[in-house]
Amino acid sequence: MAEHVGGGPGLRTALSTLTGPLRFLLLSSFLIPLGSFMVLPFMSVFLHERLGMGLGAVGVVLAVASLVQFSGGVLGGALADRVGLRRTMLWALVVRTAGFAAFLAALRWPPVAVAALILTCCGAALYLPANKAYLVHGVAEERRPAFLSAGNAALNAGMAVGPLVAGPFVLSSPGPLFLVVTALFAVVAVGHARLPAVGPEKDRPGSAPVAGQGLLTGIAVLPFVANGLAFYLYFHFQHYLAVYAVERASSEFYSLVLLTCFVLVIVVQPLASGAIRRMSYPLALAIGFTGLAAGMAVLAAGTRTALLAGGVLITLGDIVLFLKNDLEALRRSPRSDAVVFGQQRLAAGLGACASGVLGGQLYGFGERAGHAGWFWLFAAAQCVLLPPLLLTLRRGRGRGTAPAAPVTADDLTPVTPLTDPIDPTDLTEGKPVPDDAHGRIPGR
């Protein structure tokens, strides 16, 4: 059982325990989104202007890609639970390398671009649950927010730099850009092959996943639904800010807005990770969705100042929401970390897909009517009206099926359940839970 000390160690103390492999993983968490975001943030503009697709069709393509990238994480988590974290990450990087190589072929045969996008999203679906689980493998509960926020900071740093590097070239000289990104992913894949093995590929046979557990077994209902709703609302910003900002400012200013948002995540989330961990779940949800609502409303003004201020408010909201939902899902679920992260990615994918399908139609309607700002006001209204529906989940409290009895890693015999188990639909944070609650070994 991990030791709990007060409010947990400081950020610097927690990160000082990072090993060499975890430092490489953090470096990879920068390089991978660096390569991805040299291409993907401009995909709506690339498909619309370079390939001549209508905005409605672009919305559908982005919706399917988002569904694959996020919802496929539930399969990635299950795969990592069975074959090991390192092996899953390596396979995922091979798939993503092939996807970016396919973008080169798309320059001659444009329809291949859609297949290439889906392939890169398949690789992302496999990679991230295993990456997060590897990062917190064997880590005490109070250190997990610091490790996860460090990974998020590295990821957002890569996402910030990628558009700045690629912005001038993605439409004018995409061939060399796709080639560089493909080579980058190949190099990172080779590095992952040298990571120490953890999980089923290393552990004793007794620690393998229990047969018969479904992909959604042990799901933490409220964090799952809250995560899906948060991503549905956030991806209005993620999917359509590029088209909105480029028309009203420039691609360079759009890159600046993204850079500002990413810097906020890099700086603020690690520093606030301890406070977010200690924050009650209702308060975190209220702060997060309020930030999204305020940011969407500000974007409707359409000025450069509004674009920047709206992006900042939305980012501050998602800093709280995304980290807290993951921490709360880990706290409530009896499944392994990789499976929990995969389930949360499934929720994210469902939300992002719904945002792509509905948002594309609404944005196209607003653009044809000459009032694209109404799109953001409608999104802001949803940020206010939809979150209270989460309270209805409490009506089913105590009526669901109890989770299966946890098992030990040695002989897979049932252990005695906690006398006061966590209700998966309880909205309140409650008292601290031991790390081995539900029989889950920390980091597994």
Coordinates of C-alpha atoms in Angstrom, one line a residue:
M1 CA 0.0 0.0 0.0
A2 CA 1.4 3.4 -0.9
E3 CA 2.1 5.8 1.9
H4 CA -0.1 8.9 2.2
V5 CA 1.6 11.9 3.7
G6 CA -0.6 15.0 4.3
G7 CA -1.5 16.6 1.0
G8 CA 1.1 14.7 -1.0
P9 CA 4.7 15.6 -2.0
G10 CA 5.5 18.8 -3.9
L11 CA 5.9 18.8 -7.6
R12 CA 9.6 19.0 -7.6
T13 CA 9.9 16.2 -5.0
A14 CA 7.6 13.9 -6.9
L15 CA 9.3 14.4 -10.3
S16 CA 12.8 13.9 -8.7
T17 CA 12.0 10.2 -8.6
L18 CA 11.7 9.8 -12.4
T19 CA 13.8 7.0 -13.7
G20 CA 15.7 7.1 -17.0
P21 CA 13.0 5.2 -18.9
L22 CA 10.4 7.6 -17.6
R23 CA 12.5 10.5 -18.7
F24 CA 12.6 9.1 -22.2
L25 CA 8.9 8.5 -22.1
L26 CA 8.4 12.2 -21.2
L27 CA 10.7 13.2 -24.0
S28 CA 8.6 10.9 -26.3
S29 CA 5.5 12.6 -25.0
F30 CA 6.9 15.8 -26.4
L31 CA 8.2 14.4 -29.7
I32 CA 5.1 12.4 -30.7
P33 CA 2.6 15.4 -30.5
L34 CA 5.3 17.6 -32.0
G35 CA 5.2 15.4 -35.2
S36 CA 1.5 14.9 -35.0
F37 CA 0.7 18.6 -34.6
M38 CA 2.9 19.6 -37.5
V39 CA 0.0 18.0 -39.6
L40 CA -3.2 17.4 -37.7
P41 CA -4.3 20.9 -36.5
F42 CA -4.4 22.0 -40.1
M43 CA -6.3 19.0 -41.3
S44 CA -9.7 20.8 -41.6
V45 CA -8.0 23.5 -43.7
F46 CA -6.0 20.9 -45.7
L47 CA -9.1 18.9 -46.5
H48 CA -11.3 21.9 -47.2
E49 CA -8.9 24.0 -49.3
R50 CA -6.3 21.5 -50.7
L51 CA -8.7 18.7 -51.4
G52 CA -11.9 20.7 -52.0
M53 CA -14.1 18.9 -49.5
G54 CA -17.2 20.7 -48.2
L55 CA -17.3 21.7 -44.5
G56 CA -20.0 19.2 -43.8
A57 CA -17.9 16.4 -45.3
V58 CA -14.9 17.7 -43.4
G59 CA -16.9 17.5 -40.2
V60 CA -17.8 13.9 -40.8
V61 CA -14.2 12.9 -41.5
L62 CA -13.0 14.7 -38.4
A63 CA -15.8 13.0 -36.4
V64 CA -14.8 9.5 -37.6
A65 CA -11.1 10.3 -37.0
S66 CA -11.8 11.5 -33.5
L67 CA -14.0 8.5 -32.7
V68 CA -11.2 6.2 -33.8
Q69 CA -8.4 8.1 -32.0
F70 CA -10.2 8.4 -28.7
S71 CA -12.7 5.6 -28.5
G72 CA -10.2 3.1 -29.8
G73 CA -8.3 3.7 -26.6
V74 CA -10.6 1.2 -24.9
L75 CA -9.1 -1.5 -27.2
G76 CA -5.6 -0.1 -26.6
G77 CA -6.1 -0.3 -22.9
A78 CA -7.3 -3.9 -23.1
L79 CA -4.4 -4.8 -25.4
A80 CA -1.9 -3.3 -23.0
D81 CA -3.5 -5.2 -20.2
R82 CA -2.9 -8.4 -22.1
V83 CA 0.4 -8.1 -24.0
G84 CA 2.2 -5.4 -22.0
L85 CA 2.6 -1.7 -22.0
R86 CA 5.9 -1.5 -23.9
R87 CA 4.8 -3.9 -26.7
T88 CA 1.5 -2.0 -27.1
M89 CA 3.3 1.4 -27.4
L90 CA 5.7 -0.1 -30.0
W91 CA 3.0 -1.5 -32.2
A92 CA 1.1 1.8 -31.9
L93 CA 4.1 3.8 -33.1
V94 CA 4.6 1.4 -36.1
V95 CA 1.0 2.1 -37.1
R96 CA 1.4 5.8 -36.7
T97 CA 4.6 5.8 -38.8
A98 CA 2.8 4.0 -41.6
G99 CA -0.1 6.6 -41.4
F100 CA 2.1 9.6 -41.8
A101 CA 4.0 7.9 -44.6
A102 CA 0.6 7.4 -46.3
F103 CA 0.1 11.2 -46.3
L104 CA 2.9 11.3 -48.9
A105 CA 0.9 9.1 -51.2
A106 CA -2.1 11.3 -50.6
L107 CA -0.4 14.2 -52.4
R108 CA -0.7 12.2 -55.6
W109 CA -4.0 10.4 -54.8
P110 CA -6.0 12.8 -52.5
P111 CA -8.6 10.2 -51.3
V112 CA -5.7 8.4 -49.5
A113 CA -5.5 11.4 -47.1
V114 CA -8.7 10.2 -45.3
A115 CA -7.2 6.7 -44.9
A116 CA -3.9 8.1 -43.7
L117 CA -5.7 10.2 -41.1
I118 CA -7.7 7.2 -39.8
L119 CA -4.5 5.1 -39.7
T120 CA -2.6 7.7 -37.6
C121 CA -5.6 7.9 -35.3
C122 CA -5.6 4.1 -34.9
G123 CA -2.0 4.4 -33.7
A124 CA -2.9 7.2 -31.2
A125 CA -5.7 5.0 -29.8
L126 CA -3.3 2.2 -29.1
Y127 CA -0.6 4.4 -27.7
L128 CA -1.9 6.8 -25.1
P129 CA -3.5 4.4 -22.5
A130 CA -0.3 2.3 -22.4
N131 CA 1.8 5.5 -22.2
K132 CA -0.1 6.9 -19.3
A133 CA -0.2 3.5 -17.5
Y134 CA 3.6 3.1 -18.0
L135 CA 4.2 6.6 -16.6
V136 CA 2.3 5.8 -13.3
H137 CA 3.3 2.1 -13.1
G138 CA 4.1 1.4 -9.4
V139 CA 3.7 5.1 -8.4
A140 CA 2.0 6.0 -5.1
E141 CA -1.4 7.6 -5.4
E142 CA -0.3 11.0 -4.1
R143 CA 2.5 11.2 -6.8
R144 CA 0.2 10.3 -9.7
P145 CA -1.2 13.8 -10.3
A146 CA 2.4 15.2 -10.7
F147 CA 3.4 12.4 -13.0
L148 CA 0.3 12.7 -15.2
S149 CA 0.5 16.4 -15.3
A150 CA 4.2 16.2 -16.3
G151 CA 3.2 13.9 -19.1
N152 CA 0.4 16.3 -20.1
A153 CA 2.9 19.2 -20.0
A154 CA 5.3 17.4 -22.3
L155 CA 2.4 16.5 -24.7
N156 CA 1.1 20.0 -24.8
A157 CA 4.6 21.4 -25.4
G158 CA 4.9 19.2 -28.5
M159 CA 1.4 20.3 -29.5
A160 CA 2.4 23.9 -29.1
V161 CA 5.6 23.8 -31.1
G162 CA 4.3 21.6 -33.9
P163 CA 1.9 24.2 -35.5
L164 CA 4.6 26.9 -35.2
V165 CA 7.1 24.8 -37.1
A166 CA 4.7 23.5 -39.8
G167 CA 2.3 26.4 -40.2
P168 CA 4.2 28.0 -43.2
F169 CA 4.7 24.7 -45.0
V170 CA 1.6 22.4 -44.4
L171 CA -0.3 23.8 -47.4
S172 CA 2.6 25.1 -49.6
S173 CA 5.2 22.3 -49.2
P174 CA 3.5 19.3 -47.5
G175 CA 5.7 16.7 -49.1
P176 CA 9.0 17.4 -47.2
L177 CA 6.9 18.0 -44.0
F178 CA 5.2 14.6 -44.2
L179 CA 8.6 13.0 -44.8
V180 CA 10.2 14.6 -41.7
V181 CA 7.3 13.6 -39.5
T182 CA 7.5 10.0 -40.8
A183 CA 11.2 9.8 -40.0
L184 CA 10.6 11.3 -36.5
F185 CA 8.0 8.6 -35.6
A186 CA 10.3 5.9 -36.9
V187 CA 13.2 7.1 -34.6
V188 CA 10.8 7.3 -31.6
A189 CA 9.6 3.8 -32.2
V190 CA 13.2 2.4 -32.2
G191 CA 13.7 4.1 -28.8
H192 CA 10.6 2.5 -27.4
A193 CA 11.9 -0.9 -28.3
R194 CA 14.6 -0.4 -25.7
L195 CA 12.3 0.4 -22.8
P196 CA 12.2 -2.1 -19.9
A197 CA 9.2 -4.4 -20.1
V198 CA 6.4 -4.0 -17.6
G199 CA 3.0 -5.6 -17.3
P200 CA 2.0 -9.1 -18.5
E201 CA 5.1 -9.4 -20.8
K202 CA 7.3 -9.3 -17.7
D203 CA 5.2 -10.3 -14.7
R204 CA 4.4 -13.8 -13.5
P205 CA 1.5 -15.7 -15.1
G206 CA -0.6 -15.2 -12.0
S207 CA -0.7 -11.4 -12.6
A208 CA -2.3 -11.7 -16.1
P209 CA -5.8 -10.2 -16.5
V210 CA -8.7 -12.2 -15.4
A211 CA -10.5 -14.0 -18.2
G212 CA -14.1 -12.9 -19.0
Q213 CA -13.7 -9.3 -18.1
G214 CA -15.3 -7.1 -20.7
L215 CA -14.0 -3.8 -22.1
L216 CA -16.4 -1.8 -19.9
T217 CA -16.3 -4.0 -16.8
G218 CA -15.7 -1.9 -13.7
I219 CA -16.3 1.4 -15.5
A220 CA -16.4 4.5 -13.3
V221 CA -19.8 5.8 -14.6
L222 CA -19.8 9.5 -13.5
P223 CA -16.2 10.3 -14.6
F224 CA -16.8 8.4 -17.8
V225 CA -19.9 10.5 -18.6
A226 CA -18.4 13.7 -17.4
N227 CA -15.3 13.1 -19.6
G228 CA -17.5 12.5 -22.6
L229 CA -19.4 15.7 -22.1
A230 CA -16.2 17.7 -21.5
F231 CA -14.7 16.5 -24.7
Y232 CA -17.9 17.0 -26.7
L233 CA -17.9 20.7 -25.6
Y234 CA -14.1 21.2 -25.9
F235 CA -13.9 19.8 -29.4
H236 CA -16.2 22.6 -30.7
F237 CA -13.1 24.7 -30.0
Q238 CA -10.6 22.0 -31.2
H239 CA -12.3 21.2 -34.5
Y240 CA -13.5 24.6 -35.7
L241 CA -11.2 27.3 -34.2
A242 CA -8.8 26.9 -37.2
V243 CA -11.4 27.8 -39.8
Y244 CA -12.9 30.5 -37.6
A245 CA -9.5 32.1 -36.7
V246 CA -7.8 31.9 -40.1
E247 CA -10.7 33.7 -41.7
R248 CA -10.7 36.5 -39.1
A249 CA -7.0 36.8 -38.5
S250 CA -4.4 34.5 -40.1
S251 CA -2.9 31.1 -39.7
E252 CA 0.0 32.6 -37.8
F253 CA -2.3 34.2 -35.3
Y254 CA -4.2 30.9 -35.0
S255 CA -0.8 29.2 -34.2
L256 CA -0.2 31.9 -31.5
V257 CA -3.6 31.2 -29.9
L258 CA -2.7 27.5 -29.8
L259 CA 0.8 28.3 -28.4
T260 CA -0.8 30.3 -25.6
C261 CA -3.2 27.6 -24.7
F262 CA -0.5 24.9 -24.7
V263 CA 1.8 27.1 -22.5
L264 CA -0.9 27.4 -20.0
V265 CA -1.3 23.7 -19.8
I266 CA 2.5 23.2 -19.6
V267 CA 2.9 25.7 -16.7
V268 CA -0.4 25.7 -14.8
Q269 CA -1.5 22.1 -14.7
P270 CA 1.7 20.7 -13.1
L271 CA 1.7 23.5 -10.5
A272 CA -2.1 23.0 -9.8
S273 CA -2.1 19.2 -9.9
G274 CA -2.0 18.8 -6.1
A275 CA -4.8 21.3 -5.6
I276 CA -6.8 19.6 -8.4
R277 CA -6.3 16.2 -6.6
R278 CA -7.6 17.6 -3.3
M279 CA -10.5 19.5 -4.9
S280 CA -13.9 18.0 -4.4
Y281 CA -15.3 16.5 -7.6
P282 CA -18.4 18.8 -7.8
L283 CA -16.2 21.9 -7.4
A284 CA -13.9 20.7 -10.2
L285 CA -16.8 20.1 -12.5
A286 CA -18.3 23.5 -11.8
I287 CA -15.0 25.3 -12.3
G288 CA -14.2 23.4 -15.5
F289 CA -17.5 23.8 -17.3
T290 CA -17.7 27.5 -16.3
G291 CA -14.4 28.1 -17.9
L292 CA -15.6 26.4 -21.1
A293 CA -18.8 28.4 -21.2
A294 CA -17.1 31.7 -20.7
G295 CA -14.5 31.0 -23.3
M296 CA -17.0 29.9 -25.9
A297 CA -19.1 33.0 -25.3
V298 CA -16.0 35.3 -25.7
L299 CA -15.0 33.6 -29.0
A300 CA -18.3 34.8 -30.5
A301 CA -16.9 38.3 -30.7
G302 CA -14.5 37.2 -33.4
T303 CA -11.8 39.8 -32.8
R304 CA -8.1 38.9 -32.2
T305 CA -8.4 39.8 -28.5
A306 CA -11.6 37.6 -28.2
L307 CA -9.9 34.7 -29.9
L308 CA -7.0 34.8 -27.5
A309 CA -9.0 35.4 -24.4
G310 CA -11.5 32.7 -25.3
G311 CA -8.8 30.2 -25.8
V312 CA -7.3 31.0 -22.4
L313 CA -10.6 30.6 -20.6
I314 CA -11.3 27.3 -22.3
T315 CA -7.9 26.0 -21.5
L316 CA -8.1 26.9 -17.8
G317 CA -11.4 24.9 -17.8
D318 CA -10.0 21.9 -19.5
I319 CA -6.9 21.9 -17.2
V320 CA -9.2 21.1 -14.3
L321 CA -11.7 18.9 -16.0
F322 CA -9.5 16.5 -17.9
L323 CA -7.0 15.8 -15.0
K324 CA -9.7 15.5 -12.4
N325 CA -11.8 13.1 -14.5
D326 CA -8.8 10.8 -15.0
L327 CA -7.9 10.9 -11.3
E328 CA -11.5 10.3 -10.2
A329 CA -11.8 7.3 -12.7
L330 CA -8.6 5.8 -11.3
R331 CA -9.9 6.2 -7.8
R332 CA -13.3 4.6 -8.5
S333 CA -12.5 1.8 -10.9
P334 CA -11.2 -1.7 -9.9
R335 CA -9.6 -2.2 -13.3
S336 CA -5.9 -1.8 -14.2
D337 CA -4.7 1.7 -15.0
A338 CA -4.3 1.0 -18.8
V339 CA -8.0 -0.2 -19.0
V340 CA -9.2 2.8 -17.0
F341 CA -7.4 5.2 -19.3
G342 CA -8.8 3.3 -22.3
Q343 CA -12.3 3.6 -20.9
Q344 CA -11.8 7.3 -20.4
R345 CA -10.5 7.6 -24.0
L346 CA -13.7 5.9 -25.2
A347 CA -15.7 8.6 -23.5
A348 CA -13.5 11.2 -25.0
G349 CA -14.0 9.7 -28.5
L350 CA -17.8 9.6 -28.2
G351 CA -17.8 13.2 -27.2
A352 CA -15.4 14.3 -29.9
C353 CA -17.3 12.4 -32.5
A354 CA -20.6 14.0 -31.5
S355 CA -18.9 17.4 -31.6
G356 CA -17.6 16.7 -35.1
V357 CA -20.9 15.6 -36.6
L358 CA -23.1 18.2 -34.9
G359 CA -20.6 21.0 -34.9
G360 CA -19.7 20.6 -38.6
Q361 CA -23.4 21.0 -39.6
L362 CA -24.0 23.9 -37.2
Y363 CA -20.8 25.7 -38.2
G364 CA -21.5 25.3 -41.8
F365 CA -25.1 26.7 -41.3
G366 CA -23.7 29.7 -39.4
E367 CA -21.1 30.4 -42.0
R368 CA -23.7 30.2 -44.8
A369 CA -25.9 32.6 -42.9
G370 CA -23.0 35.0 -42.4
H371 CA -23.1 34.7 -38.6
A372 CA -20.4 32.1 -37.5
G373 CA -20.3 33.7 -34.1
W374 CA -23.7 32.2 -33.2
F375 CA -22.0 28.8 -33.4
W376 CA -19.9 29.8 -30.3
L377 CA -22.9 31.2 -28.4
F378 CA -24.7 28.0 -29.0
A379 CA -21.7 26.0 -27.7
A380 CA -21.6 28.3 -24.6
A381 CA -25.2 27.7 -23.9
Q382 CA -24.6 23.9 -24.0
C383 CA -21.7 24.4 -21.5
V384 CA -24.2 25.9 -19.1
L385 CA -27.3 23.6 -19.7
L386 CA -25.8 20.2 -20.2
P387 CA -23.5 19.7 -17.1
P388 CA -26.4 19.8 -14.6
L389 CA -27.7 16.6 -16.3
L390 CA -24.8 14.8 -14.6
L391 CA -26.7 15.1 -11.4
T392 CA -29.3 12.6 -12.7
L393 CA -26.7 9.9 -12.5
R394 CA -27.1 10.0 -8.7
R395 CA -30.7 8.7 -9.0
G396 CA -29.3 5.3 -9.9
R397 CA -27.1 5.2 -6.8
G398 CA -27.1 1.9 -5.1
R399 CA -29.3 0.2 -7.8
G400 CA -26.5 -0.9 -10.1
T401 CA -24.8 -4.3 -10.2
A402 CA -21.9 -4.6 -7.7
P403 CA -18.5 -4.9 -9.2
A404 CA -16.9 -8.3 -9.4
A405 CA -14.8 -9.3 -6.3
P406 CA -11.2 -8.2 -6.7
V407 CA -8.5 -10.8 -7.1
T408 CA -4.9 -11.0 -5.9
A409 CA -2.0 -11.1 -8.2
D410 CA -0.6 -14.3 -6.7
D411 CA -3.3 -16.9 -6.9
L412 CA -6.3 -15.1 -8.3
T413 CA -8.4 -16.0 -5.2
P414 CA -11.2 -13.6 -4.2
V415 CA -10.3 -11.2 -1.4
T416 CA -12.7 -9.6 1.1
P417 CA -14.4 -6.6 -0.4
L418 CA -14.1 -3.3 1.4
T419 CA -16.8 -2.8 4.1
D420 CA -17.6 0.6 2.6
P421 CA -17.1 0.3 -1.2
I422 CA -17.0 3.2 -3.5
D423 CA -20.3 3.9 -5.2
P424 CA -19.3 4.4 -8.9
T425 CA -22.1 7.0 -9.3
D426 CA -21.3 9.0 -6.1
L427 CA -20.8 12.6 -7.0
T428 CA -18.9 13.5 -3.8
E429 CA -15.2 12.9 -3.5
G430 CA -15.4 11.3 -0.1
K431 CA -12.6 10.2 2.1
P432 CA -9.2 9.1 0.7
V433 CA -9.0 5.6 -0.6
P434 CA -6.1 3.2 0.0
D435 CA -4.0 2.6 -3.2
D436 CA -4.8 -1.2 -3.1
A437 CA -8.6 -0.7 -2.9
H438 CA -10.4 -3.2 -5.0
G439 CA -7.3 -5.3 -5.1
R440 CA -5.5 -3.1 -7.7
I441 CA -1.8 -2.9 -7.3
P442 CA -0.6 0.7 -7.6
G443 CA 0.5 1.3 -11.2
R444 CA -1.2 -1.8 -12.6

